[in-house]
Coordinates of C-alpha atoms and ligand atoms in Angstrom, one line a residue:
X6 CA 102.4 92.6 97.5
X7 CA 99.3 94.4 98.8
X8 CA 99.4 95.2 102.5
X9 CA 96.9 96.5 105.0
X10 CA 97.0 100.3 105.2
X11 CA 96.4 102.3 108.3
X12 CA 95.0 105.1 106.2
X13 CA 91.2 105.5 105.7
X14 CA 89.9 107.2 102.6
X15 CA 87.6 110.2 103.3
X16 CA 84.4 110.3 101.2
X17 CA 84.6 112.4 98.1
X18 CA 81.5 113.8 96.5
X19 CA 81.3 114.3 92.8
X20 CA 85.0 114.6 92.4
X21 CA 86.6 114.0 89.0
X22 CA 88.1 110.6 88.6
X23 CA 90.6 109.2 86.1
X24 CA 92.1 105.8 85.4
X25 CA 95.7 104.8 86.0
X26 CA 97.5 101.5 86.0
X27 CA 99.2 100.3 89.1
X28 CA 101.4 97.3 88.6
X29 CA 99.2 96.1 85.7
X30 CA 96.0 96.7 87.6
X31 CA 93.5 99.3 86.3
X32 CA 92.6 101.7 89.1
X33 CA 90.1 104.5 89.3
X34 CA 91.5 107.4 91.3
X35 CA 90.5 110.9 92.4
X36 CA 92.0 113.3 89.9
X37 CA 93.3 115.5 92.8
X38 CA 95.5 112.7 94.2
X39 CA 99.2 112.2 94.1
X40 CA 100.5 108.8 93.0
X41 CA 101.4 108.0 96.6
X42 CA 97.8 108.6 97.6
X43 CA 96.6 106.3 94.8
X44 CA 99.1 103.6 95.9
X45 CA 97.9 103.8 99.5
X46 CA 94.2 103.9 98.6
X47 CA 94.7 100.7 96.5
X48 CA 96.6 98.8 99.2
X49 CA 100.1 99.3 98.0
X50 CA 101.6 100.8 101.2
X51 CA 105.0 99.3 100.2
X52 CA 106.3 100.2 96.8
X53 CA 109.9 99.2 96.9
X54 CA 112.4 97.2 99.0
X55 CA 115.4 98.4 100.9
X56 CA 118.8 96.8 100.2
X57 CA 118.1 94.4 103.1
X58 CA 114.8 93.3 101.5
X59 CA 112.6 95.2 103.9
X60 CA 109.5 96.7 102.3
X61 CA 109.5 100.5 102.1
X62 CA 106.7 102.9 101.2
X63 CA 105.6 106.5 101.3
X64 CA 106.5 107.9 104.7
X65 CA 106.7 111.7 104.9
X66 CA 104.4 112.4 102.0
X67 CA 106.2 115.7 101.5
X68 CA 109.2 115.0 99.3
X69 CA 111.8 114.6 102.0
X70 CA 112.4 110.8 102.6
X71 CA 112.5 109.4 99.1
X72 CA 110.9 106.2 100.3
X73 CA 108.1 106.5 97.7
X74 CA 110.1 106.1 94.6
X75 CA 108.2 104.3 91.7
X76 CA 108.5 103.9 88.0
X77 CA 106.1 106.0 86.0
X78 CA 105.5 105.3 82.3
X79 CA 108.7 103.2 82.2
X80 CA 110.9 105.8 83.9
X81 CA 112.1 104.8 87.4
X82 CA 112.8 107.0 90.4
X83 CA 109.7 109.3 90.5
X84 CA 108.7 110.5 94.0
X85 CA 105.1 109.3 94.2
X86 CA 104.2 111.8 96.9
X87 CA 105.1 114.7 94.6
X88 CA 103.6 113.4 91.4
X89 CA 100.0 114.1 90.6
X90 CA 98.1 111.3 88.9
X91 CA 97.3 111.6 85.2
X92 CA 94.9 109.8 82.9
X93 CA 96.5 106.6 81.6
X94 CA 99.6 106.8 83.8
X95 CA 101.4 103.5 84.3
X96 CA 102.8 103.2 87.8
X97 CA 105.3 100.4 88.5
X98 CA 106.2 100.0 92.1
X99 CA 109.9 99.2 92.3
X100 CA 109.2 95.9 94.1
X101 CA 107.1 94.6 91.3
X102 CA 108.4 91.6 89.3
X103 CA 108.5 93.9 86.3
X104 CA 110.9 96.3 87.9
X105 CA 113.2 93.8 89.6
X106 CA 116.3 92.6 87.7
Ligands
FES30 S1 106.9 109.9 100.9 FE1 108.8 110.9 101.5 S2 109.6 111.6 99.6 FE2 107.7 110.8 99.1

């Protein structure tokens, strides 16, 4: 579920880009970004749900809160804020239909 993000992307000039897949959608991202930055830039401020159903997403962006957990290449529980993007990476937010039981 895309949501409005309070973050605004700064312009990048001539930076290297690569392609990743976020929840089945191909996305071009800056090669210097983390997965959390890619999620936010592509409107995925929420990437999982708390036990009460509330949407959760990257909060501290420094590896402390664990609110940014996502699946990467089929392996759940990665901290998106600590994981650099990589060409061809498949990111599955934990609230996606694919990741839900
Ligand atoms: S945003 Fe807090 S651990 Fe990733």
